[in-house]
Amino acid sequence: MHSRNILLFAALSGVVMVALGAFAAHGLKSQLPPYLLDVFNTGVQYQAWHTLALLGCGLWARIMPTKAVLYAALFFAAGILLFSGSLYALALTGIKWFGPITPLGGICFIIGWVALAMAAWRSA
């Protein structure tokens, strides 16, 4: 995953995140019970934070490419797909087996942040 691909994924994730946030606020508000709407919004929130993290990784990789930054970006992207994606699926379908996928995405987020910390530590 190169800086261009990281930035492209971040941009596309941003588009999806804004669209899903608007969909939740305007289209799902009357369709979902409050608990599932909160689940959906948690997915949007975590996607937003990690889209920004991906953007930072893409810029960092452009200035000073390191494997740790690339791994961080890869794990952030996987986390968005697994964590936020499973929450979206759970909220929209009510199918409970999407729930156990969510922690895998959370683990990906944590690994991504650890990889980013390692990149920062090594850059000094």
Short mmCIF file of N, CA and C in Angstrom, two decimals, residues 1-13 54-63 65 69-70 73:
data_model
loop_
_atom_site.label_atom_id
_atom_site.label_comp_id
_atom_site.label_asym_id
_atom_site.label_seq_id
_atom_site.Cartn_x
_atom_site.Cartn_y
_atom_site.Cartn_z
N MET A 1 0.85 -1.17 0.00
CA MET A 1 0.00 0.00 0.00
C MET A 1 0.90 1.24 0.00
N HIS A 2 0.82 2.03 -1.05
CA HIS A 2 1.63 3.23 -1.18
C HIS A 2 0.82 4.45 -0.76
N SER A 3 1.50 5.59 -0.64
CA SER A 3 0.83 6.79 -0.15
C SER A 3 -0.37 7.15 -1.02
N ARG A 4 -0.26 6.99 -2.32
CA ARG A 4 -1.39 7.31 -3.20
C ARG A 4 -2.59 6.45 -2.87
N ASN A 5 -2.37 5.16 -2.68
CA ASN A 5 -3.47 4.25 -2.35
C ASN A 5 -4.06 4.55 -0.98
N ILE A 6 -3.20 4.89 -0.03
CA ILE A 6 -3.68 5.24 1.30
C ILE A 6 -4.57 6.47 1.23
N LEU A 7 -4.10 7.49 0.51
CA LEU A 7 -4.88 8.73 0.39
C LEU A 7 -6.18 8.49 -0.37
N LEU A 8 -6.15 7.63 -1.38
CA LEU A 8 -7.36 7.31 -2.12
C LEU A 8 -8.36 6.59 -1.23
N PHE A 9 -7.89 5.60 -0.45
CA PHE A 9 -8.79 4.90 0.46
C PHE A 9 -9.36 5.87 1.49
N ALA A 10 -8.51 6.77 2.01
CA ALA A 10 -8.98 7.75 3.00
C ALA A 10 -10.06 8.65 2.39
N ALA A 11 -9.84 9.11 1.18
CA ALA A 11 -10.82 9.98 0.53
C ALA A 11 -12.14 9.25 0.31
N LEU A 12 -12.07 8.02 -0.19
CA LEU A 12 -13.29 7.24 -0.41
C LEU A 12 -13.99 6.91 0.90
N SER A 13 -13.20 6.61 1.93
CA SER A 13 -13.79 6.35 3.24
C SER A 13 -14.49 7.60 3.76
N LEU A 54 -5.97 7.64 8.61
CA LEU A 54 -5.49 7.18 7.30
C LEU A 54 -4.95 8.34 6.47
N LEU A 55 -5.63 9.45 6.52
CA LEU A 55 -5.16 10.64 5.81
C LEU A 55 -3.78 11.03 6.32
N GLY A 56 -3.61 11.03 7.64
CA GLY A 56 -2.30 11.33 8.22
C GLY A 56 -1.24 10.32 7.79
N CYS A 57 -1.61 9.05 7.76
CA CYS A 57 -0.66 8.01 7.31
C CYS A 57 -0.26 8.23 5.86
N GLY A 58 -1.22 8.59 5.04
CA GLY A 58 -0.92 8.82 3.63
C GLY A 58 0.03 9.99 3.44
N LEU A 59 -0.17 11.04 4.20
CA LEU A 59 0.73 12.20 4.11
C LEU A 59 2.11 11.86 4.68
N TRP A 60 2.12 11.15 5.79
CA TRP A 60 3.38 10.73 6.41
C TRP A 60 4.15 9.83 5.44
N ALA A 61 3.46 8.89 4.81
CA ALA A 61 4.11 7.97 3.88
C ALA A 61 4.65 8.69 2.66
N ARG A 62 4.04 9.79 2.31
CA ARG A 62 4.54 10.57 1.17
C ARG A 62 5.84 11.30 1.53
N ILE A 63 5.95 11.76 2.78
CA ILE A 63 7.13 12.49 3.23
C ILE A 63 8.25 11.55 3.64
N PRO A 65 8.34 7.52 3.87
CA PRO A 65 7.72 6.19 3.84
C PRO A 65 8.49 5.18 4.69
N VAL A 69 4.46 2.80 9.01
CA VAL A 69 3.35 3.68 8.60
C VAL A 69 2.43 2.94 7.63
N LEU A 70 3.02 2.18 6.74
CA LEU A 70 2.21 1.42 5.78
C LEU A 70 1.39 0.35 6.50
N ALA A 73 -1.52 2.06 8.23
CA ALA A 73 -2.59 2.37 7.27
C ALA A 73 -3.37 1.11 6.92
#
